[in-house]
PDB file of C-alpha atoms and ligand atoms in Angstrom:
ATOM      1  CA  UNK A1247      84.390-142.653  11.815  1.00 77.00           C
ATOM      2  CA  UNK A1248      82.171-143.094   8.692  1.00 94.00           C
ATOM      3  CA  UNK A1249      84.272-142.229   6.301  1.00 98.00           C
ATOM      4  CA  UNK A1250      83.893-143.628   2.674  1.00 98.00           C
ATOM      5  CA  UNK A1251      87.260-143.197   1.861  1.00 98.00           C
ATOM      6  CA  UNK A1252      88.697-144.691   4.971  1.00 98.00           C
ATOM      7  CA  UNK A1253      86.548-147.677   4.506  1.00 98.00           C
ATOM      8  CA  UNK A1254      87.901-148.009   0.958  1.00 98.00           C
ATOM      9  CA  UNK A1255      91.481-147.365   2.649  1.00 98.00           C
ATOM     10  CA  UNK A1256      91.242-150.082   4.985  1.00 97.00           C
ATOM     11  CA  UNK A1257      89.763-152.834   2.047  1.00 96.00           C
ATOM     12  CA  UNK A1258      85.981-152.689   3.669  1.00 97.00           C
ATOM     13  CA  UNK A1259      84.584-151.115   0.833  1.00 97.00           C
ATOM     14  CA  UNK A1260      85.832-152.406  -2.557  1.00 97.00           C
ATOM     15  CA  UNK A1261      87.616-150.205  -4.933  1.00 98.00           C
ATOM     16  CA  UNK A1262      88.918-150.285  -8.631  1.00 98.00           C
ATOM     17  CA  UNK A1263      92.875-150.326  -7.154  1.00 98.00           C
ATOM     18  CA  UNK A1264      95.199-148.714  -9.715  1.00 98.00           C
ATOM     19  CA  UNK A1265      98.209-148.360  -6.663  1.00 98.00           C
ATOM     20  CA  UNK A1266      98.756-148.811  -3.158  1.00 98.00           C
ATOM     21  CA  UNK A1267     101.766-148.950  -0.581  1.00 98.00           C
ATOM     22  CA  UNK A1268     101.916-148.156   3.161  1.00 98.00           C
ATOM     23  CA  UNK A1269     101.151-144.484   2.944  1.00 98.00           C
ATOM     24  CA  UNK A1270      98.675-143.930   0.274  1.00 98.00           C
ATOM     25  CA  UNK A1271      95.529-145.671  -2.448  1.00 98.00           C
ATOM     26  CA  UNK A1272      94.755-144.580  -5.584  1.00 98.00           C
ATOM     27  CA  UNK A1273      91.495-146.052  -7.384  1.00 98.00           C
ATOM     28  CA  UNK A1274      89.013-145.797 -10.109  1.00 98.00           C
ATOM     29  CA  UNK A1275      86.164-142.733  -9.825  1.00 98.00           C
ATOM     30  CA  UNK A1276      83.286-144.782  -9.195  1.00 98.00           C
ATOM     31  CA  UNK A1277      81.649-142.261 -11.450  1.00 98.00           C
ATOM     32  CA  UNK A1278      84.088-141.075 -14.110  1.00 97.00           C
ATOM     33  CA  UNK A1279      84.119-137.526 -15.273  1.00 95.00           C
ATOM     34  CA  UNK A1280      86.516-138.270 -18.203  1.00 95.00           C
ATOM     35  CA  UNK A1281      87.845-141.068 -20.362  1.00 96.00           C
ATOM     36  CA  UNK A1282      90.392-141.676 -17.317  1.00 98.00           C
ATOM     37  CA  UNK A1283      89.552-140.419 -13.843  1.00 98.00           C
ATOM     38  CA  UNK A1284      91.136-141.869 -10.642  1.00 98.00           C
ATOM     39  CA  UNK A1285      91.342-140.420  -7.230  1.00 99.00           C
ATOM     40  CA  UNK A1286      94.703-140.589  -5.247  1.00 99.00           C
ATOM     41  CA  UNK A1287      94.013-140.339  -1.011  1.00 99.00           C
ATOM     42  CA  UNK A1288      96.078-140.726   1.962  1.00 98.00           C
ATOM     43  CA  UNK A1289      95.568-143.806   4.401  1.00 98.00           C
ATOM     44  CA  UNK A1290      95.446-141.628   7.322  1.00 98.00           C
ATOM     45  CA  UNK A1291      92.253-139.196   7.463  1.00 98.00           C
ATOM     46  CA  UNK A1292      92.335-135.816   6.373  1.00 98.00           C
ATOM     47  CA  UNK A1293      89.279-133.892   5.842  1.00 98.00           C
ATOM     48  CA  UNK A1294      90.297-131.523   2.768  1.00 98.00           C
ATOM     49  CA  UNK A1295      93.678-129.646   1.734  1.00 98.00           C
ATOM     50  CA  UNK A1296      92.519-127.291   4.768  1.00 98.00           C
ATOM     51  CA  UNK A1297      93.711-130.214   7.076  1.00 98.00           C
ATOM     52  CA  UNK A1298      97.140-130.293   5.583  1.00 98.00           C
ATOM     53  CA  UNK A1299      99.457-129.344   8.296  1.00 98.00           C
ATOM     54  CA  UNK A1300     103.407-129.526   8.718  1.00 98.00           C
ATOM     55  CA  UNK A1301     102.477-132.816  10.697  1.00 98.00           C
ATOM     56  CA  UNK A1302     100.971-134.893   7.842  1.00 98.00           C
ATOM     57  CA  UNK A1303     102.159-133.115   4.651  1.00 98.00           C
ATOM     58  CA  UNK A1304     105.375-135.583   3.987  1.00 98.00           C
ATOM     59  CA  UNK A1305     102.104-137.974   2.687  1.00 98.00           C
ATOM     60  CA  UNK A1306     100.841-135.000   0.522  1.00 98.00           C
ATOM     61  CA  UNK A1307     104.454-134.997  -0.258  1.00 98.00           C
ATOM     62  CA  UNK A1308     104.475-138.682  -1.150  1.00 98.00           C
ATOM     63  CA  UNK A1309     101.384-138.385  -3.110  1.00 98.00           C
ATOM     64  CA  UNK A1310     102.546-136.037  -5.150  1.00 98.00           C
ATOM     65  CA  UNK A1311     105.884-137.802  -5.516  1.00 98.00           C
ATOM     66  CA  UNK A1312     103.896-140.765  -6.824  1.00 98.00           C
ATOM     67  CA  UNK A1313     101.555-139.220  -9.064  1.00 98.00           C
ATOM     68  CA  UNK A1314     103.940-139.442 -12.130  1.00 98.00           C
ATOM     69  CA  UNK A1315     104.071-143.355 -11.598  1.00 98.00           C
ATOM     70  CA  UNK A1316     100.466-143.542 -10.962  1.00 98.00           C
ATOM     71  CA  UNK A1317      99.724-141.320 -14.254  1.00 98.00           C
ATOM     72  CA  UNK A1318     102.117-144.166 -16.035  1.00 98.00           C
ATOM     73  CA  UNK A1319     100.029-146.939 -14.110  1.00 98.00           C
ATOM     74  CA  UNK A1320      96.804-145.350 -16.062  1.00 98.00           C
ATOM     75  CA  UNK A1321      98.637-144.919 -19.534  1.00 98.00           C
ATOM     76  CA  UNK A1322      98.549-141.112 -19.495  1.00 98.00           C
ATOM     77  CA  UNK A1323     101.005-138.906 -19.905  1.00 96.00           C
ATOM     78  CA  UNK A1324      98.864-135.608 -19.828  1.00 96.00           C
ATOM     79  CA  UNK A1325      96.675-135.086 -17.115  1.00 97.00           C
ATOM     80  CA  UNK A1326      95.167-132.946 -14.565  1.00 97.00           C
ATOM     81  CA  UNK A1327      95.263-132.906 -10.907  1.00 98.00           C
ATOM     82  CA  UNK A1328      92.568-131.352  -8.653  1.00 97.00           C
ATOM     83  CA  UNK A1329      91.405-131.278  -5.208  1.00 98.00           C
ATOM     84  CA  UNK A1330      88.305-129.624  -4.341  1.00 98.00           C
ATOM     85  CA  UNK A1331      88.357-128.257  -0.811  1.00 98.00           C
ATOM     86  CA  UNK A1332      85.216-127.533   0.945  1.00 98.00           C
ATOM     87  CA  UNK A1333      81.468-128.101  -0.254  1.00 98.00           C
ATOM     88  CA  UNK A1334      81.208-124.570  -2.051  1.00 98.00           C
ATOM     89  CA  UNK A1335      83.900-125.636  -4.333  1.00 98.00           C
ATOM     90  CA  UNK A1336      82.568-129.181  -5.049  1.00 97.00           C
ATOM     91  CA  UNK A1337      84.160-131.285  -1.966  1.00 98.00           C
ATOM     92  CA  UNK A1338      81.345-134.350  -1.736  1.00 98.00           C
ATOM     93  CA  UNK A1339      83.245-136.781   0.167  1.00 98.00           C
ATOM     94  CA  UNK A1340      85.554-135.128   3.124  1.00 98.00           C
ATOM     95  CA  UNK A1341      88.975-137.132   2.668  1.00 98.00           C
ATOM     96  CA  UNK A1342      91.435-135.546   0.861  1.00 98.00           C
ATOM     97  CA  UNK A1343      92.040-136.881  -2.604  1.00 99.00           C
ATOM     98  CA  UNK A1344      93.434-135.927  -5.466  1.00 98.00           C
ATOM     99  CA  UNK A1345      91.600-136.230  -8.858  1.00 98.00           C
ATOM    100  CA  UNK A1346      93.610-137.550 -11.741  1.00 98.00           C
ATOM    101  CA  UNK A1347      91.593-136.568 -14.982  1.00 97.00           C
ATOM    102  CA  UNK A1348      92.591-137.443 -18.705  1.00 97.00           C
ATOM    103  CA  UNK A1349      91.432-138.050 -21.801  1.00 95.00           C
ATOM    104  CA  UNK A1350      90.479-136.190 -25.313  1.00 85.00           C
ATOM    105  CA  UNK A1351      87.552-133.921 -23.488  1.00 80.00           C
ATOM    106  CA  UNK A1352      89.844-132.064 -21.442  1.00 89.00           C
ATOM    107  CA  UNK A1353      89.490-128.642 -22.632  1.00 87.00           C
ATOM    108  CA  UNK A1354      92.161-125.907 -21.581  1.00 90.00           C
ATOM    109  CA  UNK A1355      89.086-124.288 -19.275  1.00 89.00           C
ATOM    110  CA  UNK A1356      89.528-125.565 -15.170  1.00 87.00           C
ATOM    111  CA  UNK A1357      86.175-124.628 -14.933  1.00 83.00           C
TER     112      UNK A1357
HETATM  113  P1  AMP B1753      85.000-134.236  -4.948  1.00 70.08           P
HETATM  114  O1  AMP B1753      83.359-134.336  -5.306  1.00 70.08           O
HETATM  115  O2  AMP B1753      85.879-133.729  -5.552  1.00 70.08           O
HETATM  116  O3  AMP B1753      84.829-134.617  -3.388  1.00 70.08           O
HETATM  117  O4  AMP B1753      85.106-136.070  -5.306  1.00 70.08           O
HETATM  118  C1  AMP B1753      84.220-137.214  -4.501  1.00 70.08           C
HETATM  119  C2  AMP B1753      84.711-138.121  -5.864  1.00 70.08           C
HETATM  120  O5  AMP B1753      84.494-139.262  -4.872  1.00 70.08           O
HETATM  121  C3  AMP B1753      83.337-138.087  -6.971  1.00 70.08           C
HETATM  122  O6  AMP B1753      83.917-138.165  -8.054  1.00 70.08           O
HETATM  123  C4  AMP B1753      82.873-139.514  -6.798  1.00 70.08           C
HETATM  124  O7  AMP B1753      82.437-139.983  -8.511  1.00 70.08           O
HETATM  125  C5  AMP B1753      83.930-140.634  -6.262  1.00 70.08           C
HETATM  126  N1  AMP B1753      83.479-141.734  -5.050  1.00 70.08           N
HETATM  127  C6  AMP B1753      82.237-141.304  -4.348  1.00 70.08           C
HETATM  128  N2  AMP B1753      82.406-142.726  -3.605  1.00 70.08           N
HETATM  129  C7  AMP B1753      83.309-143.273  -4.446  1.00 70.08           C
HETATM  130  C8  AMP B1753      83.273-145.092  -4.503  1.00 70.08           C
HETATM  131  N3  AMP B1753      82.631-145.738  -3.751  1.00 70.08           N
HETATM  132  N4  AMP B1753      84.366-145.082  -5.163  1.00 70.08           N
HETATM  133  C9  AMP B1753      85.013-144.404  -6.430  1.00 70.08           C
HETATM  134  N5  AMP B1753      84.784-143.153  -6.086  1.00 70.08           N
HETATM  135  C10 AMP B1753      83.860-142.835  -5.229  1.00 70.08           C
HETATM  136 ZN1   ZN B1754      88.360-140.681   5.848  1.00 70.08          ZN
END
């Protein structure tokens, strides 16, 4: 499968790695939209939030359990977690990812 985040997960494409374990990887976004901008992905290919099922949701649970630790590694306490689901919502990479965004330019508005 020609998936850029699967290639980042298997190490065949380099990334600015922040955190890695058996199930998930966090790396810096290549085109940061905030002072701190990282992405957390499952190593297993899940296309989007719409691809989350009872069979793979343990990995998603693990992502959320690890986000506080990842935020500490990123040096932030206040941050936003976003997942765009589908092209119409701005998803450009069809491998589930959660953006972690932080910085002084984050306002109260979501969009
Ligand atoms: P989305 O638009 O929600 O699908 O987010 C995809 C994100 O992946 C964008 O913020 C891109 O900047 C980021 N991105 C794409 N390719 C790479 C890459 N090779 N390394 C790091 N981030 C990437
Ligand atoms: Zn993938």
